[in-house]
mmCIF file of C-alpha atoms in Angstrom:
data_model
loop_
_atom_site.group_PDB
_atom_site.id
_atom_site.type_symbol
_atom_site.label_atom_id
_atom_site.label_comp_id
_atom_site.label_asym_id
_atom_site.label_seq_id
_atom_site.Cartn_x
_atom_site.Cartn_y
_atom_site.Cartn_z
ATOM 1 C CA UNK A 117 0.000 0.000 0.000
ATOM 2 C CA UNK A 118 2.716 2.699 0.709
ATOM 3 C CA UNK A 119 4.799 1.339 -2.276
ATOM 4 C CA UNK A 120 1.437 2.507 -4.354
ATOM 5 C CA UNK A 121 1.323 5.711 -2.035
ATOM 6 C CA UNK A 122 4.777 6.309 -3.414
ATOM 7 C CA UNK A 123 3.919 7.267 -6.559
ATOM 8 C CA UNK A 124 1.586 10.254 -5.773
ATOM 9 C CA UNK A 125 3.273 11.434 -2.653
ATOM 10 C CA UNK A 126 4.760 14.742 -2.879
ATOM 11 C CA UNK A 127 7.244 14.118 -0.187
ATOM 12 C CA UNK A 128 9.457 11.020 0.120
ATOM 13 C CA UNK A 129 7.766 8.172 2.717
ATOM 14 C CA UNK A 130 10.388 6.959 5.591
ATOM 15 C CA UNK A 131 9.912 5.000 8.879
ATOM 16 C CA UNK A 132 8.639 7.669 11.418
ATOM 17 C CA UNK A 133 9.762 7.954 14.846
ATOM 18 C CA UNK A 134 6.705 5.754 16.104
ATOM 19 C CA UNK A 135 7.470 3.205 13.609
ATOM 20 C CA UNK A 136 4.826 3.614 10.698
ATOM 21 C CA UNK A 137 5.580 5.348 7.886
ATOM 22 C CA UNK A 138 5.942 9.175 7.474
ATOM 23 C CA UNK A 139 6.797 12.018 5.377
ATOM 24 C CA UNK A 140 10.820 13.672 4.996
ATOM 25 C CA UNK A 141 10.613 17.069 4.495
ATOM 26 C CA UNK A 142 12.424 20.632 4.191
ATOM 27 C CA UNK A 143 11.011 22.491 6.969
ATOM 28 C CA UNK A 144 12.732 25.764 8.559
ATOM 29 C CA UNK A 145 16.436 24.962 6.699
ATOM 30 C CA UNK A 146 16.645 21.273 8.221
ATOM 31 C CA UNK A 147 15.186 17.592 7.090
ATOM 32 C CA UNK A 148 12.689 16.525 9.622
ATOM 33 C CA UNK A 149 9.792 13.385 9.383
ATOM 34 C CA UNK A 150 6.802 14.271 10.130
ATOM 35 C CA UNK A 151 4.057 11.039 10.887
ATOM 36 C CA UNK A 152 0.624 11.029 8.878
ATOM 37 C CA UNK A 153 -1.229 12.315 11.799
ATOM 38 C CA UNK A 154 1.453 15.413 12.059
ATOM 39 C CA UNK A 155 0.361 15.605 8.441
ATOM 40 C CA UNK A 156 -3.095 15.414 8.940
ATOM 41 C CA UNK A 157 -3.769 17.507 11.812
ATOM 42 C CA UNK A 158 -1.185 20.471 9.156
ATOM 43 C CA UNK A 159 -4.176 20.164 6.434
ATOM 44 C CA UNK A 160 -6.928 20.346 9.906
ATOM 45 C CA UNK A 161 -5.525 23.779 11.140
ATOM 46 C CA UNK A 162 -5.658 25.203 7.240
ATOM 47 C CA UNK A 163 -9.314 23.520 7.022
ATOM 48 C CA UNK A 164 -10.160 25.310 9.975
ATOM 49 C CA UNK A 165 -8.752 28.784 8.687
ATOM 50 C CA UNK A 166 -10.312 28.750 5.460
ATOM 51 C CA UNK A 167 -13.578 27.524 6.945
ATOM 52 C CA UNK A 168 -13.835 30.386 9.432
ATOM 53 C CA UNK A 169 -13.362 32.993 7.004
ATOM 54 C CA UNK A 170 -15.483 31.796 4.528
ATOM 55 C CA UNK A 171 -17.885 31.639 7.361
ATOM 56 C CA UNK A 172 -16.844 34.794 9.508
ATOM 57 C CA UNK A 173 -17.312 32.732 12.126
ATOM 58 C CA UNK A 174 -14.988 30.486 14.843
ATOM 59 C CA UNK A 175 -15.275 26.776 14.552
ATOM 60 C CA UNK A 176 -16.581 25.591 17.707
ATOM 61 C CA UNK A 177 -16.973 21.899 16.947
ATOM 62 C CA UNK A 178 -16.850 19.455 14.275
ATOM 63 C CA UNK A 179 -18.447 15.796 12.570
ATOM 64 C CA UNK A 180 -15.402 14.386 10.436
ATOM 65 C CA UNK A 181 -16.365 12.300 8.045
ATOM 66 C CA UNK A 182 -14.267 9.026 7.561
ATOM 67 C CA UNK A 183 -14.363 5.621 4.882
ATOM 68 C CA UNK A 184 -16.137 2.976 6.061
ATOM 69 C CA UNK A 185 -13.305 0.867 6.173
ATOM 70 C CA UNK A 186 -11.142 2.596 8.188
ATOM 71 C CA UNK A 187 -10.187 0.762 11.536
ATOM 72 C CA UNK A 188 -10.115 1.651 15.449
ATOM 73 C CA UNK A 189 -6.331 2.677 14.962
ATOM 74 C CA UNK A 190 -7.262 4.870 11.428
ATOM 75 C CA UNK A 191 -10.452 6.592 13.326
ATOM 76 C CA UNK A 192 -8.022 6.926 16.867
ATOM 77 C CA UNK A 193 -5.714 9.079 14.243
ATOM 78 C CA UNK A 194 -8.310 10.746 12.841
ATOM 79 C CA UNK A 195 -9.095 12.177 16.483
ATOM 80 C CA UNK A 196 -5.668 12.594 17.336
ATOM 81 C CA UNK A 197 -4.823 14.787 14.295
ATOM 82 C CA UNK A 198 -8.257 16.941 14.906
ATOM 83 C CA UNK A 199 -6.965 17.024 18.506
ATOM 84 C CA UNK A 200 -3.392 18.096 17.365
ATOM 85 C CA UNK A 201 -5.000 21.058 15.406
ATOM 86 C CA UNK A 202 -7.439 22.509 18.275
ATOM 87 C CA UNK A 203 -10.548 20.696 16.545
ATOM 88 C CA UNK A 204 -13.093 19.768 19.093
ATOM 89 C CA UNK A 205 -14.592 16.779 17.359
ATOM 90 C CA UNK A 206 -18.442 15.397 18.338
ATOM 91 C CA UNK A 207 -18.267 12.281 16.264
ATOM 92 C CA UNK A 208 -16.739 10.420 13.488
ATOM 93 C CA UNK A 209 -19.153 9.430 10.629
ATOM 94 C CA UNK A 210 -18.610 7.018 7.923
ATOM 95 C CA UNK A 211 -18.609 8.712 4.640
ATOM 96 C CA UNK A 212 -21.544 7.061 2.961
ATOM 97 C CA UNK A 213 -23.765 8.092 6.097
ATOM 98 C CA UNK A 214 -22.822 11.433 5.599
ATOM 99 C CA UNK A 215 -23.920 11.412 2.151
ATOM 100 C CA UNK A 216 -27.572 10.117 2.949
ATOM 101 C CA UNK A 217 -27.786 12.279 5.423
ATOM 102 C CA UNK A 218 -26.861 15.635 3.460
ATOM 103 C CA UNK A 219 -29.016 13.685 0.801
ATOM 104 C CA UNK A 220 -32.138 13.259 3.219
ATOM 105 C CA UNK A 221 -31.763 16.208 5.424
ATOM 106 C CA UNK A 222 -34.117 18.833 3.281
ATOM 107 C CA UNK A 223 -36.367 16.119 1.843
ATOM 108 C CA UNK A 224 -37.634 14.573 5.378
ATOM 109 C CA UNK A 225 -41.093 15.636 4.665
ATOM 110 C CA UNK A 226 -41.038 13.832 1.377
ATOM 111 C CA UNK A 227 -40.859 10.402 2.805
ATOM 112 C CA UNK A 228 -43.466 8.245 4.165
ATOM 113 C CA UNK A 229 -43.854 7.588 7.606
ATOM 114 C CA UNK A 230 -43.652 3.879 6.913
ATOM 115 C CA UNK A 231 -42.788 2.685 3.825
ATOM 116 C CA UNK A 232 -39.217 3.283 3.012
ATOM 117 C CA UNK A 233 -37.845 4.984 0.044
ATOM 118 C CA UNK A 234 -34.790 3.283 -1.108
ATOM 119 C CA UNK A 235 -31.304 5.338 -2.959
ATOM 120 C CA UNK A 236 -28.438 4.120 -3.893
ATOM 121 C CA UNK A 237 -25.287 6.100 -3.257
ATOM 122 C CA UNK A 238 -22.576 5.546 -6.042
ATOM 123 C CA UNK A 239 -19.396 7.407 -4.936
ATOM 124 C CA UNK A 240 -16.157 7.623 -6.739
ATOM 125 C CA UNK A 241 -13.750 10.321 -5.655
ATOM 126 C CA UNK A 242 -9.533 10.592 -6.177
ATOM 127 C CA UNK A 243 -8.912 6.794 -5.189
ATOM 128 C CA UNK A 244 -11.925 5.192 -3.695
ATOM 129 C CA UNK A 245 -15.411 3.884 -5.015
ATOM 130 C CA UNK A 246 -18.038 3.003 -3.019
ATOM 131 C CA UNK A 247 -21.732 1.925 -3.419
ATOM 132 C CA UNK A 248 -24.140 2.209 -0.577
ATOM 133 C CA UNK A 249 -28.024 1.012 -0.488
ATOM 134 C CA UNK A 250 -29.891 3.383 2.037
ATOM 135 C CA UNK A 251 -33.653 3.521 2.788
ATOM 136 C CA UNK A 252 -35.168 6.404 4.214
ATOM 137 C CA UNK A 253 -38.400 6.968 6.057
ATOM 138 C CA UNK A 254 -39.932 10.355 7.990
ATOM 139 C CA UNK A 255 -36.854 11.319 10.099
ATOM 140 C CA UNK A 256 -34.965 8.309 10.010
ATOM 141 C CA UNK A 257 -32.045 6.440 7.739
ATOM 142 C CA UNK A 258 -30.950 3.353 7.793
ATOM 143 C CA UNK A 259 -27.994 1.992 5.676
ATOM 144 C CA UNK A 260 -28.955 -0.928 4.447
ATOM 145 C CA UNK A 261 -25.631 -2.330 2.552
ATOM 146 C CA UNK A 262 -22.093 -0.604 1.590
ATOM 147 C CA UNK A 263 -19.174 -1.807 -0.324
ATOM 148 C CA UNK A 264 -16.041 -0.257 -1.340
ATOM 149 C CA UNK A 265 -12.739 -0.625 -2.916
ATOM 150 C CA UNK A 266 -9.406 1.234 -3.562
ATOM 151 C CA UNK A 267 -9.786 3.034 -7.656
ATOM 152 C CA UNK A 268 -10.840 6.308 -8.409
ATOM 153 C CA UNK A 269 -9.931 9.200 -10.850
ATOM 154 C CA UNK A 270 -6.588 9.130 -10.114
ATOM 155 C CA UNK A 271 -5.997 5.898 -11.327
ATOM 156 C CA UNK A 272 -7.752 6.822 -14.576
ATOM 157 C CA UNK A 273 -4.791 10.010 -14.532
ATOM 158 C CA UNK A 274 -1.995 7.262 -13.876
ATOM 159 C CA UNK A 275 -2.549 5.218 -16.575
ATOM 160 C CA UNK A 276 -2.569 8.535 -19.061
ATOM 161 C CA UNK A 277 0.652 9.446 -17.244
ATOM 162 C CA UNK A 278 2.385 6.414 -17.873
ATOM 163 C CA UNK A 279 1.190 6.435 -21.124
ATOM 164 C CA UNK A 280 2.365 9.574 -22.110
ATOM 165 C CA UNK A 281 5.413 9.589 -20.067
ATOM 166 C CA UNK A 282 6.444 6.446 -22.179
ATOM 167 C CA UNK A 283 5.775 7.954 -25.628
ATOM 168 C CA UNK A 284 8.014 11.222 -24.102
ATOM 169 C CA UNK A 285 11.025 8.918 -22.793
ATOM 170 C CA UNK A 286 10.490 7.197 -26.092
ATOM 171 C CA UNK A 287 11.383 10.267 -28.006
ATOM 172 C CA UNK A 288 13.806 12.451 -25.847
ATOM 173 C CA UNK A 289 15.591 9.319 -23.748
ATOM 174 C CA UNK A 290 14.302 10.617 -20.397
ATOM 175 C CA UNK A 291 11.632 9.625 -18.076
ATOM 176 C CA UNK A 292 9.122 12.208 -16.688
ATOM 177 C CA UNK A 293 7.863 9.781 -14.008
ATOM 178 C CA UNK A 294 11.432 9.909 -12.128
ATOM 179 C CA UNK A 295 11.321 13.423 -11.394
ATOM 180 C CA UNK A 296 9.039 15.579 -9.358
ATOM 181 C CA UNK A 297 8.367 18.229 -10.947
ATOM 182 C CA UNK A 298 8.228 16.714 -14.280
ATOM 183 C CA UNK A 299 5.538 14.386 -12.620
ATOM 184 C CA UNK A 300 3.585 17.133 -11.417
ATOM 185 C CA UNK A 301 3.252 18.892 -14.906
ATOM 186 C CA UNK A 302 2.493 15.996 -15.928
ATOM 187 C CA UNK A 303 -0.385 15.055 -13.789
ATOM 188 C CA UNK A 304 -1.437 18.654 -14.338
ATOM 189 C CA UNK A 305 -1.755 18.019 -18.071
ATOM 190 C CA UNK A 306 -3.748 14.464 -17.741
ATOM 191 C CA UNK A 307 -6.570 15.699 -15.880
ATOM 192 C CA UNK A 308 -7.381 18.326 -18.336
ATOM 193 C CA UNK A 309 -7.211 15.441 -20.891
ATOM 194 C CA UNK A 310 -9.286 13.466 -18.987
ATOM 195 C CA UNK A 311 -11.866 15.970 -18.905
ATOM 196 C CA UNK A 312 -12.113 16.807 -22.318
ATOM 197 C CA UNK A 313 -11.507 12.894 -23.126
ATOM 198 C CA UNK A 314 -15.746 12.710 -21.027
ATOM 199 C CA UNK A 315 -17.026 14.863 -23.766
ATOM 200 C CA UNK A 316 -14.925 14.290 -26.582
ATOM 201 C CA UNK A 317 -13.847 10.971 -28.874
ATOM 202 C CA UNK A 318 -10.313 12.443 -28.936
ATOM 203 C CA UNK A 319 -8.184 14.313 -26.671
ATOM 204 C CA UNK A 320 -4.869 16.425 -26.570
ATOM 205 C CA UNK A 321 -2.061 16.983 -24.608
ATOM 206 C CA UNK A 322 0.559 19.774 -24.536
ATOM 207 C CA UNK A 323 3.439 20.770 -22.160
ATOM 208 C CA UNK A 324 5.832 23.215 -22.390
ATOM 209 C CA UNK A 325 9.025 22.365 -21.378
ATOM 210 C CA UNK A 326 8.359 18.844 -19.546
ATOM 211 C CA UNK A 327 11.927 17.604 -19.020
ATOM 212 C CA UNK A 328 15.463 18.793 -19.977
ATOM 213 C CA UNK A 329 13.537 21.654 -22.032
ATOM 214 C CA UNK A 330 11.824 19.161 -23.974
ATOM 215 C CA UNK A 331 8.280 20.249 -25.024
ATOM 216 C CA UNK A 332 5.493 17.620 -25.359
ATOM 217 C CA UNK A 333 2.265 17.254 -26.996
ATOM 218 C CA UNK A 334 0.518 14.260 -28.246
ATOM 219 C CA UNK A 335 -3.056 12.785 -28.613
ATOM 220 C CA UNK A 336 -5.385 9.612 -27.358
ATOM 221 C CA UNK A 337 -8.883 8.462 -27.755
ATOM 222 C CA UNK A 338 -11.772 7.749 -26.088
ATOM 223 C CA UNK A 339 -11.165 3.923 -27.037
ATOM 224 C CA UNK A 340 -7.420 3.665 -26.184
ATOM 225 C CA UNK A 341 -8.448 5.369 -22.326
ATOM 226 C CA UNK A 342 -11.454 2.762 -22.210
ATOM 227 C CA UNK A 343 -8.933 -0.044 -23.029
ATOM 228 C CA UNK A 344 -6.779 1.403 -19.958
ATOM 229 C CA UNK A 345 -9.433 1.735 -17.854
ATOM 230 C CA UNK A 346 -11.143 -1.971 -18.319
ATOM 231 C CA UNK A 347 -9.024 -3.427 -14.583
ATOM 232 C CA UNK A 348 -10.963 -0.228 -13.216
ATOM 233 C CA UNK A 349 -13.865 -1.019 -14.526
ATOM 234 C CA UNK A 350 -13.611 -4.826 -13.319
ATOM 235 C CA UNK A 351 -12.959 -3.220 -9.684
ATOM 236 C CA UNK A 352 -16.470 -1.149 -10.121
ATOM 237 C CA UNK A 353 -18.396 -3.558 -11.371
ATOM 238 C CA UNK A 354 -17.400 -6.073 -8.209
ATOM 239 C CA UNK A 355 -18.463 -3.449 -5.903
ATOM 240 C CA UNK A 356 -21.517 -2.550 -7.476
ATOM 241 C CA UNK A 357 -22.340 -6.562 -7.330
ATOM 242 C CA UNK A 358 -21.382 -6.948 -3.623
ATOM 243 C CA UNK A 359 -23.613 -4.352 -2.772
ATOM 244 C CA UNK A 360 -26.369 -5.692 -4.235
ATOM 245 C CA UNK A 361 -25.831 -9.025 -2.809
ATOM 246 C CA UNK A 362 -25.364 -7.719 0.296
ATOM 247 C CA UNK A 363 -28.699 -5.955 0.259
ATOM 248 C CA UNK A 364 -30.896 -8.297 -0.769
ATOM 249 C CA UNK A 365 -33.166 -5.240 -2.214
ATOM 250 C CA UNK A 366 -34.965 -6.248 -5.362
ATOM 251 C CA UNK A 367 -33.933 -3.631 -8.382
ATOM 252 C CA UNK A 368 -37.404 -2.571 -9.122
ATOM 253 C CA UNK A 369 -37.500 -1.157 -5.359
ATOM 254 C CA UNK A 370 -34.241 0.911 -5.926
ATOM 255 C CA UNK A 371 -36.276 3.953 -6.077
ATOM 256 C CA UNK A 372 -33.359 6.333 -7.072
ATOM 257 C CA UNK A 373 -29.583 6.726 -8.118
ATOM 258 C CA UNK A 374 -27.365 9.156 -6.803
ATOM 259 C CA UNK A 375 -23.694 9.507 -8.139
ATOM 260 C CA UNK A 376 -21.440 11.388 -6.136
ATOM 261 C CA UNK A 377 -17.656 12.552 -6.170
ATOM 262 C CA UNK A 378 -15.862 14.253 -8.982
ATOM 263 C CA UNK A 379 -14.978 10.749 -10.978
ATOM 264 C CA UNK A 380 -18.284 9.993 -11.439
ATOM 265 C CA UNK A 381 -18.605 12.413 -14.349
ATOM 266 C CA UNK A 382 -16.738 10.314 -16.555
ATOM 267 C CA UNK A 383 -19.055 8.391 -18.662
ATOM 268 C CA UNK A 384 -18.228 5.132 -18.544
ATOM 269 C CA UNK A 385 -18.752 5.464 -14.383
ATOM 270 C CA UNK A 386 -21.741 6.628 -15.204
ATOM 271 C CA UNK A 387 -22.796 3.895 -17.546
ATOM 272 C CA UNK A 388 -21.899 1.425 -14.773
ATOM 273 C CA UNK A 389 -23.798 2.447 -12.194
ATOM 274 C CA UNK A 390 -27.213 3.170 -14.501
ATOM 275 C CA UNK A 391 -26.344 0.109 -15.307
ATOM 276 C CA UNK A 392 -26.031 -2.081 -12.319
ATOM 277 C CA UNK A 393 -29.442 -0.459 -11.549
ATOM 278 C CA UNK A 394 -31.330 -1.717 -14.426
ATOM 279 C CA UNK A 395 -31.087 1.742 -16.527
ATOM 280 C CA UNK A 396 -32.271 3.935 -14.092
ATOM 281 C CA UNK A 397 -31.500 7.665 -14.694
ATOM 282 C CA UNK A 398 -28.555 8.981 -12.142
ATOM 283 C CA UNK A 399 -29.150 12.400 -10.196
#
């Protein structure tokens, strides 16, 4: 898992004082290692700045919403870090529970008092999809079913990177992937592809001076990413079936779809999860 961590981490990962891993960093003149909750509790204390003045108000408590399959020592960090940065927290709250209940929140007095009205919750963010079955009645939830694995849109922007970063090593001799910077351009320039790739049958890339002042600029289909994509799709198309299963809710009483995260705008996410549904239109 940190070997795969490697590959999008900005810092380098070393053995931390307690023993898991960490991140080596620059900081003040001198290297120093700072642990993942260090790390977390950094991105907390800027959370809670740009929260209070967007609000113009002082955070006085929190919900922190976590995956589902995080552990007792993942959720203990969690606290710690929100602890580290002055963040009084109420609860933790799996992720998918959040979502149902920002989803059911303004529409309590659409439900009936008795029979349930059933959603499913298709969620694909930067590296995790999840699928959640949730039935709702007048002022309660209940989750019914959730599944989850590790792929989201950043795996979708690997694949174009090493794509691309092979055709560029193939024509100047040097490899974008094994420096930083170069990396960061790169993954700069894939995600715009990517985006125009959802609308479009054929996409572009261009960067200006990639590696050893080497421009680059090349092009991909819609096809070609769908071919790179099909071990994703396998991954999505498990989870959607273990939720199901675990269920045990017939299709026709799925009443609704919701897709949710940034991935799931790229069509063939999309697809899958109408899909999985019998056809039903996503909201």
């Amino acid at each position: 898992y940190v070997k795969a961590e490697e590959f999008w981490s900005t810092a380098k990962i070393v053995q931390a004082e307690d023993g898991h891993p960490g991140y080596e960093v620059r900081y003040k003149g001198e290297t120093q290692v700072f642990t993942a909750v260090q790390a977390a509790a950094m991105f907390f204390v800027k959370l809670k700045e740009v929260t209070e003045k967007w609000t113009q108000a002082k955070v006085a408590d929190s919900v922190i919403g976590v995956p589902a399959y995080f552990s007792d020592v993942h959720r203990q960090a969690v606290l710690d870090a929100a602890r580290v940065a002055g963040i009084s927290v109420l609860r933790l709250m799996n992720e998918h529970t959040a979502t149902a209940l920002a989803y059911g929140i303004y529409r309590s007095n659409d439900f009936d008092a008795e029979k349930p009205c059933t959603v499913a919750f298709c969620s694909m963010g930067q590296s995790i999809f999840s699928v959640s079955i949730v039935q709702f009645v007048k002022g309660r939830l209940t989750v019914v079913a959730e599944k989850s694995d590790k792929v989201g849109g950043r795996d979708m922007d690997e694949c174009l990177m090493r794509e691309f970063a092979a055709q560029f090593k193939k024509k100047v001799g040097a490899d974008p992937l094994s420096n930083k910077k170069a990396s960061f351009k790169l993954e700069d320039a894939v995600t715009k592809t990517k985006k125009i790739l959802s609308a479009n049958a054929e996409a572009g890339i261009s960067c200006e001076c990639l590696m050893e002042d080497e421009d680059f600029a090349s092009n991909i289909t819609r096809d070609v990413f769908l071919d790179m994509c099909k071990p994703m799709m396998d991954k999505v198309k498990k989870v959607l079936e273990a939720c199901k299963e675990a269920s045990s809710v017939p299709l026709e009483q799925i009443d609704f779809v919701e897709v949710v995260g940034g991935a799931c705008r790229v069509p063939w996410v999309k697809e899958m999860c109408s899909a999985a549904f019998g056809g039903k239109d996503l909201s």
